[in-house]
Amino acid sequence: MASELIFRGHDPLQTIETYSPKPNKPSWHSLMQALHYILKEQRLLFTIVGIVIATLFFTFLPSTNHTYPTTITNYVSANSYRSENSLSAAPFINSGGKIPLGLKTKGLRIVVTGGAGFVGSHLVDRLMARGDSVIVVDNFFTGRKENVMHHFGNPRFELIRHDVVEPLLLEVDQIYHLACPASPVHYKFNPVKTIKTNVVGTLNMLGLAKRIGARFLLTSTSEVYGDPLQHPQVETYWGNVNPIGVRSCYDEGKRTAETLTMDYHRGAGVEVRIARIFNTYGPRMCIDDGRVVSNFVAQALRKEPLTVYGDGKQTRSFQYVSDLVEGLMRLMEGEHIGPFNLGNPGEFTMLELAQVVQETIDPNAKIEFRPNTEDDPHKRKPDITKAKDLLGWEPKVPLQKGLPLMVSDFRQRVFGDEKDSSTTG
């Protein structure tokens, strides 16, 4: 028997009605439902009471003046790309493009790599005296804490033990890049480390300058001229350097550092300055570092013979450290990239320098000749015409005036060290 589907309660012969949607309710019906919800269980009363309480609270709450801690000022100084005194000032970055009133700082925030060294510490002194905030970065290979200890406790001074071969993140306005051993004794001690400092260290600091928009000053050297065939040396002279000699880690390292500096300037728009420093002397110079002035002074004080290498007819030009610092600051604050020779054009042979040291310390000091060192330049004298014309700079302190100041510092350190060693021995 065939089965069939039967619709219960319906006549199977009746025609099926078509589906019709539920008729829409009028809009006033939805409004009545909302009012009924609000009025139910006294919801409206609780809402009104909450509004009244909040109004009274904010009406009678005492107004407070927001004061900014002093650390905010330091934050602004650390993160602004240029302060108001900078030659190419840029505003502190915020939505309005302006520094809030009361948060502006007059001094620059400056990092000095190698700032605990001989030249670096004198530069730090000048910057601190000018009112800037200074961060010294030094690994103390040749630098000494004693050179900057007198700034400890000053809130504008910071000291970081760090090797520039490793990256460093800071927020500053200017970077003075001095980090590198500068005497033959020190840079020959570890030549690979020396060239890494010149190349990788310079790369790191240039990368920092690029990221934060800081102006960058490279302290290069007269050694980029090598054993010069041109005398005196002008900045356009390309030099005569032995690329595989014992001094090449320093000579070629500095030449590469100059290349990197100019490449970052041309390729990345970094503001750069290049100084080529000639022989410099003064207080805080490393004792027995192999440079002729410090050698002669230390030997004369210790009653030792003054060692002259070769025939003593090699010439050098000696500038006092305060003159160099003045030149570096003028270069950084000026509008010219360089390179600039910074040195004293007064030329002395090694024998003449030995005689000046004799006159200053001990007329009876003897002179001892030794074989000349490898790749030692025969002549070195800067042409500073460019620095005179564009920076308005020239050295002021003659050797006869500056040398006694250095001798006084060395005398205190040499005999002080000897006393300390004798008491502790």
PDB file of C-alpha atoms in Angstrom, residues 12-227:
ATOM      1  CA  PRO A  12      -5.900  17.792   1.397  1.00  0.00           C
ATOM      2  CA  LEU A  13      -7.949  19.089  -1.387  1.00  0.00           C
ATOM      3  CA  GLN A  14      -7.765  22.658  -0.073  1.00  0.00           C
ATOM      4  CA  THR A  15      -5.398  24.980  -1.891  1.00  0.00           C
ATOM      5  CA  ILE A  16      -2.277  25.901   0.289  1.00  0.00           C
ATOM      6  CA  GLU A  17      -2.174  29.615   1.187  1.00  0.00           C
ATOM      7  CA  THR A  18       0.988  31.558   0.378  1.00  0.00           C
ATOM      8  CA  TYR A  19       3.250  32.960   3.251  1.00  0.00           C
ATOM      9  CA  SER A  20       2.865  36.618   4.144  1.00  0.00           C
ATOM     10  CA  PRO A  21       5.409  38.484   6.420  1.00  0.00           C
ATOM     11  CA  LYS A  22       4.485  39.848   9.875  1.00  0.00           C
ATOM     12  CA  PRO A  23       3.116  43.352   9.546  1.00  0.00           C
ATOM     13  CA  ASN A  24       5.462  46.165  10.763  1.00  0.00           C
ATOM     14  CA  LYS A  25       4.625  47.848  14.066  1.00  0.00           C
ATOM     15  CA  PRO A  26       4.325  51.634  14.102  1.00  0.00           C
ATOM     16  CA  SER A  27       7.398  53.680  15.222  1.00  0.00           C
ATOM     17  CA  TRP A  28       5.547  55.066  18.243  1.00  0.00           C
ATOM     18  CA  HIS A  29       5.355  51.529  19.567  1.00  0.00           C
ATOM     19  CA  SER A  30       9.207  51.339  19.810  1.00  0.00           C
ATOM     20  CA  LEU A  31       9.283  54.711  21.573  1.00  0.00           C
ATOM     21  CA  MET A  32       6.721  53.512  24.121  1.00  0.00           C
ATOM     22  CA  GLN A  33       8.850  50.412  24.787  1.00  0.00           C
ATOM     23  CA  ALA A  34      11.962  52.588  25.454  1.00  0.00           C
ATOM     24  CA  LEU A  35      10.066  54.872  27.844  1.00  0.00           C
ATOM     25  CA  HIS A  36       8.614  51.870  29.621  1.00  0.00           C
ATOM     26  CA  TYR A  37      12.164  50.453  30.097  1.00  0.00           C
ATOM     27  CA  ILE A  38      13.488  53.733  31.521  1.00  0.00           C
ATOM     28  CA  LEU A  39      10.588  54.249  33.914  1.00  0.00           C
ATOM     29  CA  LYS A  40      10.583  50.658  35.101  1.00  0.00           C
ATOM     30  CA  GLU A  41      12.425  49.952  38.393  1.00  0.00           C
ATOM     31  CA  GLN A  42      13.265  53.680  38.878  1.00  0.00           C
ATOM     32  CA  ARG A  43      16.088  53.686  36.311  1.00  0.00           C
ATOM     33  CA  LEU A  44      15.420  57.329  35.438  1.00  0.00           C
ATOM     34  CA  LEU A  45      15.779  58.385  39.064  1.00  0.00           C
ATOM     35  CA  PHE A  46      19.175  56.711  39.432  1.00  0.00           C
ATOM     36  CA  THR A  47      20.405  58.324  36.184  1.00  0.00           C
ATOM     37  CA  ILE A  48      19.408  61.823  37.331  1.00  0.00           C
ATOM     38  CA  VAL A  49      21.031  61.332  40.743  1.00  0.00           C
ATOM     39  CA  GLY A  50      24.317  60.202  39.071  1.00  0.00           C
ATOM     40  CA  ILE A  51      24.389  63.272  36.831  1.00  0.00           C
ATOM     41  CA  VAL A  52      23.844  65.582  39.812  1.00  0.00           C
ATOM     42  CA  ILE A  53      26.616  63.954  41.869  1.00  0.00           C
ATOM     43  CA  ALA A  54      29.132  64.143  38.983  1.00  0.00           C
ATOM     44  CA  THR A  55      28.257  67.799  38.347  1.00  0.00           C
ATOM     45  CA  LEU A  56      28.749  68.744  41.993  1.00  0.00           C
ATOM     46  CA  PHE A  57      32.074  66.834  42.160  1.00  0.00           C
ATOM     47  CA  PHE A  58      33.675  68.551  39.162  1.00  0.00           C
ATOM     48  CA  THR A  59      32.208  71.948  40.110  1.00  0.00           C
ATOM     49  CA  PHE A  60      33.693  72.111  43.595  1.00  0.00           C
ATOM     50  CA  LEU A  61      36.919  70.184  42.892  1.00  0.00           C
ATOM     51  CA  PRO A  62      39.848  72.644  43.579  1.00  0.00           C
ATOM     52  CA  SER A  63      41.849  73.511  40.455  1.00  0.00           C
ATOM     53  CA  THR A  64      45.519  72.406  40.505  1.00  0.00           C
ATOM     54  CA  ASN A  65      48.465  73.941  38.671  1.00  0.00           C
ATOM     55  CA  HIS A  66      50.428  71.260  36.854  1.00  0.00           C
ATOM     56  CA  THR A  67      54.115  71.645  37.642  1.00  0.00           C
ATOM     57  CA  TYR A  68      56.756  69.888  35.565  1.00  0.00           C
ATOM     58  CA  PRO A  69      59.685  68.279  37.357  1.00  0.00           C
ATOM     59  CA  THR A  70      63.193  69.253  36.484  1.00  0.00           C
ATOM     60  CA  THR A  71      63.668  65.947  34.725  1.00  0.00           C
ATOM     61  CA  ILE A  72      61.354  67.165  31.996  1.00  0.00           C
ATOM     62  CA  THR A  73      63.834  69.895  31.191  1.00  0.00           C
ATOM     63  CA  ASN A  74      66.538  67.283  30.888  1.00  0.00           C
ATOM     64  CA  TYR A  75      64.296  65.209  28.664  1.00  0.00           C
ATOM     65  CA  VAL A  76      63.701  68.140  26.336  1.00  0.00           C
ATOM     66  CA  SER A  77      67.404  68.884  26.237  1.00  0.00           C
ATOM     67  CA  ALA A  78      68.203  65.263  25.478  1.00  0.00           C
ATOM     68  CA  ASN A  79      65.643  64.832  22.748  1.00  0.00           C
ATOM     69  CA  SER A  80      65.628  68.152  20.923  1.00  0.00           C
ATOM     70  CA  TYR A  81      67.744  68.079  17.779  1.00  0.00           C
ATOM     71  CA  ARG A  82      68.880  71.664  18.106  1.00  0.00           C
ATOM     72  CA  SER A  83      68.595  74.099  21.004  1.00  0.00           C
ATOM     73  CA  GLU A  84      67.742  77.726  20.516  1.00  0.00           C
ATOM     74  CA  ASN A  85      71.436  78.674  20.555  1.00  0.00           C
ATOM     75  CA  SER A  86      72.414  76.242  17.815  1.00  0.00           C
ATOM     76  CA  LEU A  87      73.263  77.661  14.415  1.00  0.00           C
ATOM     77  CA  SER A  88      70.768  75.374  12.712  1.00  0.00           C
ATOM     78  CA  ALA A  89      68.087  75.139  15.377  1.00  0.00           C
ATOM     79  CA  ALA A  90      65.221  72.697  15.011  1.00  0.00           C
ATOM     80  CA  PRO A  91      62.125  72.697  17.257  1.00  0.00           C
ATOM     81  CA  PHE A  92      61.342  70.078  19.845  1.00  0.00           C
ATOM     82  CA  ILE A  93      59.150  67.495  18.188  1.00  0.00           C
ATOM     83  CA  ASN A  94      55.527  67.672  19.352  1.00  0.00           C
ATOM     84  CA  SER A  95      52.117  68.152  17.787  1.00  0.00           C
ATOM     85  CA  GLY A  96      52.385  71.934  17.878  1.00  0.00           C
ATOM     86  CA  GLY A  97      55.985  72.090  16.670  1.00  0.00           C
ATOM     87  CA  LYS A  98      57.022  74.340  19.570  1.00  0.00           C
ATOM     88  CA  ILE A  99      58.657  73.811  22.942  1.00  0.00           C
ATOM     89  CA  PRO A 100      56.182  74.538  25.769  1.00  0.00           C
ATOM     90  CA  LEU A 101      56.891  77.750  27.631  1.00  0.00           C
ATOM     91  CA  GLY A 102      59.373  77.232  30.439  1.00  0.00           C
ATOM     92  CA  LEU A 103      60.916  74.081  28.972  1.00  0.00           C
ATOM     93  CA  LYS A 104      63.481  75.678  26.677  1.00  0.00           C
ATOM     94  CA  THR A 105      67.131  75.178  27.541  1.00  0.00           C
ATOM     95  CA  LYS A 106      69.911  77.571  26.704  1.00  0.00           C
ATOM     96  CA  GLY A 107      72.844  75.159  26.631  1.00  0.00           C
ATOM     97  CA  LEU A 108      73.495  72.452  24.081  1.00  0.00           C
ATOM     98  CA  ARG A 109      73.643  68.767  24.901  1.00  0.00           C
ATOM     99  CA  ILE A 110      76.980  67.496  23.600  1.00  0.00           C
ATOM    100  CA  VAL A 111      78.756  64.145  23.574  1.00  0.00           C
ATOM    101  CA  VAL A 112      82.560  64.029  23.495  1.00  0.00           C
ATOM    102  CA  THR A 113      84.021  60.632  22.650  1.00  0.00           C
ATOM    103  CA  GLY A 114      87.464  60.280  24.164  1.00  0.00           C
ATOM    104  CA  GLY A 115      86.472  63.086  26.525  1.00  0.00           C
ATOM    105  CA  ALA A 116      88.632  61.807  29.383  1.00  0.00           C
ATOM    106  CA  GLY A 117      91.778  62.059  27.283  1.00  0.00           C
ATOM    107  CA  PHE A 118      94.294  64.867  26.935  1.00  0.00           C
ATOM    108  CA  VAL A 119      92.573  67.063  24.349  1.00  0.00           C
ATOM    109  CA  GLY A 120      89.075  65.822  25.120  1.00  0.00           C
ATOM    110  CA  SER A 121      89.168  66.819  28.777  1.00  0.00           C
ATOM    111  CA  HIS A 122      90.236  70.378  27.928  1.00  0.00           C
ATOM    112  CA  LEU A 123      87.410  70.564  25.401  1.00  0.00           C
ATOM    113  CA  VAL A 124      84.970  69.353  28.060  1.00  0.00           C
ATOM    114  CA  ASP A 125      86.174  72.108  30.404  1.00  0.00           C
ATOM    115  CA  ARG A 126      85.403  74.778  27.794  1.00  0.00           C
ATOM    116  CA  LEU A 127      81.983  73.347  26.962  1.00  0.00           C
ATOM    117  CA  MET A 128      81.006  73.078  30.619  1.00  0.00           C
ATOM    118  CA  ALA A 129      82.176  76.630  31.272  1.00  0.00           C
ATOM    119  CA  ARG A 130      79.977  77.775  28.380  1.00  0.00           C
ATOM    120  CA  GLY A 131      76.937  76.272  30.062  1.00  0.00           C
ATOM    121  CA  ASP A 132      76.443  73.172  27.926  1.00  0.00           C
ATOM    122  CA  SER A 133      75.485  69.704  29.149  1.00  0.00           C
ATOM    123  CA  VAL A 134      78.288  67.274  28.320  1.00  0.00           C
ATOM    124  CA  ILE A 135      78.348  63.490  28.075  1.00  0.00           C
ATOM    125  CA  VAL A 136      81.859  62.014  28.060  1.00  0.00           C
ATOM    126  CA  VAL A 137      82.246  58.601  26.423  1.00  0.00           C
ATOM    127  CA  ASP A 138      85.607  56.915  27.041  1.00  0.00           C
ATOM    128  CA  ASN A 139      86.943  53.376  27.462  1.00  0.00           C
ATOM    129  CA  PHE A 140      89.955  54.681  29.450  1.00  0.00           C
ATOM    130  CA  PHE A 141      92.573  53.026  27.273  1.00  0.00           C
ATOM    131  CA  THR A 142      94.524  56.299  27.279  1.00  0.00           C
ATOM    132  CA  GLY A 143      92.000  58.544  29.030  1.00  0.00           C
ATOM    133  CA  ARG A 144      92.034  59.124  32.790  1.00  0.00           C
ATOM    134  CA  LYS A 145      89.159  59.740  35.183  1.00  0.00           C
ATOM    135  CA  GLU A 146      91.347  62.248  36.960  1.00  0.00           C
ATOM    136  CA  ASN A 147      91.105  64.511  33.914  1.00  0.00           C
ATOM    137  CA  VAL A 148      87.370  65.036  34.405  1.00  0.00           C
ATOM    138  CA  MET A 149      86.864  64.321  38.112  1.00  0.00           C
ATOM    139  CA  HIS A 150      86.429  67.996  38.894  1.00  0.00           C
ATOM    140  CA  HIS A 151      83.089  67.866  37.038  1.00  0.00           C
ATOM    141  CA  PHE A 152      81.700  64.996  39.143  1.00  0.00           C
ATOM    142  CA  GLY A 153      78.583  66.154  40.936  1.00  0.00           C
ATOM    143  CA  ASN A 154      77.705  68.725  38.300  1.00  0.00           C
ATOM    144  CA  PRO A 155      74.199  67.880  37.003  1.00  0.00           C
ATOM    145  CA  ARG A 156      75.224  68.947  33.502  1.00  0.00           C
ATOM    146  CA  PHE A 157      78.022  66.365  33.334  1.00  0.00           C
ATOM    147  CA  GLU A 158      77.834  62.628  32.639  1.00  0.00           C
ATOM    148  CA  LEU A 159      80.589  60.045  32.224  1.00  0.00           C
ATOM    149  CA  ILE A 160      80.036  56.747  30.414  1.00  0.00           C
ATOM    150  CA  ARG A 161      82.626  53.977  30.216  1.00  0.00           C
ATOM    151  CA  HIS A 162      82.079  52.731  26.687  1.00  0.00           C
ATOM    152  CA  ASP A 163      84.064  51.653  23.643  1.00  0.00           C
ATOM    153  CA  VAL A 164      82.848  53.390  20.482  1.00  0.00           C
ATOM    154  CA  VAL A 165      83.482  50.195  18.524  1.00  0.00           C
ATOM    155  CA  GLU A 166      80.165  49.124  20.079  1.00  0.00           C
ATOM    156  CA  PRO A 167      76.982  51.056  19.148  1.00  0.00           C
ATOM    157  CA  LEU A 168      75.707  53.736  21.507  1.00  0.00           C
ATOM    158  CA  LEU A 169      72.269  55.377  21.708  1.00  0.00           C
ATOM    159  CA  LEU A 170      72.083  58.958  22.978  1.00  0.00           C
ATOM    160  CA  GLU A 171      70.067  62.098  22.256  1.00  0.00           C
ATOM    161  CA  VAL A 172      72.381  65.081  21.757  1.00  0.00           C
ATOM    162  CA  ASP A 173      72.793  68.184  19.619  1.00  0.00           C
ATOM    163  CA  GLN A 174      76.479  67.841  18.762  1.00  0.00           C
ATOM    164  CA  ILE A 175      79.060  65.047  18.615  1.00  0.00           C
ATOM    165  CA  TYR A 176      82.786  65.724  19.032  1.00  0.00           C
ATOM    166  CA  HIS A 177      84.423  62.473  17.937  1.00  0.00           C
ATOM    167  CA  LEU A 178      87.915  62.343  19.466  1.00  0.00           C
ATOM    168  CA  ALA A 179      88.071  58.676  20.474  1.00  0.00           C
ATOM    169  CA  CYS A 180      91.294  57.066  19.266  1.00  0.00           C
ATOM    170  CA  PRO A 181      94.793  56.572  20.677  1.00  0.00           C
ATOM    171  CA  ALA A 182      96.926  59.309  19.129  1.00  0.00           C
ATOM    172  CA  SER A 183     100.496  58.470  20.112  1.00  0.00           C
ATOM    173  CA  PRO A 184     102.700  55.881  18.366  1.00  0.00           C
ATOM    174  CA  VAL A 185     103.279  53.940  21.588  1.00  0.00           C
ATOM    175  CA  HIS A 186      99.549  53.471  22.108  1.00  0.00           C
ATOM    176  CA  TYR A 187      98.292  52.887  18.591  1.00  0.00           C
ATOM    177  CA  LYS A 188     101.140  50.477  17.768  1.00  0.00           C
ATOM    178  CA  PHE A 189     100.338  48.497  20.922  1.00  0.00           C
ATOM    179  CA  ASN A 190      97.168  47.144  19.291  1.00  0.00           C
ATOM    180  CA  PRO A 191      97.045  48.229  15.629  1.00  0.00           C
ATOM    181  CA  VAL A 192      93.940  46.190  14.790  1.00  0.00           C
ATOM    182  CA  LYS A 193      92.031  47.815  17.639  1.00  0.00           C
ATOM    183  CA  THR A 194      93.274  51.215  16.479  1.00  0.00           C
ATOM    184  CA  ILE A 195      91.952  50.852  12.947  1.00  0.00           C
ATOM    185  CA  LYS A 196      88.680  49.395  14.252  1.00  0.00           C
ATOM    186  CA  THR A 197      88.274  52.460  16.442  1.00  0.00           C
ATOM    187  CA  ASN A 198      88.889  54.733  13.469  1.00  0.00           C
ATOM    188  CA  VAL A 199      86.582  52.852  11.100  1.00  0.00           C
ATOM    189  CA  VAL A 200      83.897  51.028  13.115  1.00  0.00           C
ATOM    190  CA  GLY A 201      83.870  53.639  15.874  1.00  0.00           C
ATOM    191  CA  THR A 202      83.465  56.445  13.370  1.00  0.00           C
ATOM    192  CA  LEU A 203      80.717  54.494  11.585  1.00  0.00           C
ATOM    193  CA  ASN A 204      78.833  54.089  14.857  1.00  0.00           C
ATOM    194  CA  MET A 205      79.038  57.759  15.753  1.00  0.00           C
ATOM    195  CA  LEU A 206      78.085  58.878  12.252  1.00  0.00           C
ATOM    196  CA  GLY A 207      75.124  56.514  12.388  1.00  0.00           C
ATOM    197  CA  LEU A 208      74.106  58.105  15.677  1.00  0.00           C
ATOM    198  CA  ALA A 209      74.422  61.586  14.171  1.00  0.00           C
ATOM    199  CA  LYS A 210      72.229  60.521  11.264  1.00  0.00           C
ATOM    200  CA  ARG A 211      69.504  59.064  13.489  1.00  0.00           C
ATOM    201  CA  ILE A 212      69.205  62.013  15.860  1.00  0.00           C
ATOM    202  CA  GLY A 213      70.087  64.874  13.512  1.00  0.00           C
ATOM    203  CA  ALA A 214      73.209  65.923  15.436  1.00  0.00           C
ATOM    204  CA  ARG A 215      76.137  67.843  14.013  1.00  0.00           C
ATOM    205  CA  PHE A 216      79.288  65.707  13.870  1.00  0.00           C
ATOM    206  CA  LEU A 217      82.921  66.825  14.177  1.00  0.00           C
ATOM    207  CA  LEU A 218      85.734  64.412  13.340  1.00  0.00           C
ATOM    208  CA  THR A 219      89.154  65.058  14.816  1.00  0.00           C
ATOM    209  CA  SER A 220      91.449  63.799  12.101  1.00  0.00           C
ATOM    210  CA  THR A 221      95.210  64.281  12.118  1.00  0.00           C
ATOM    211  CA  SER A 222      98.140  65.700  10.227  1.00  0.00           C
ATOM    212  CA  GLU A 223      99.226  62.067   9.843  1.00  0.00           C
ATOM    213  CA  VAL A 224      96.893  61.837   6.840  1.00  0.00           C
ATOM    214  CA  TYR A 225      99.668  63.683   4.966  1.00  0.00           C
ATOM    215  CA  GLY A 226     102.138  60.902   5.832  1.00  0.00           C
ATOM    216  CA  ASP A 227     105.740  61.838   5.049  1.00  0.00           C
TER     217      ASP A 227
END
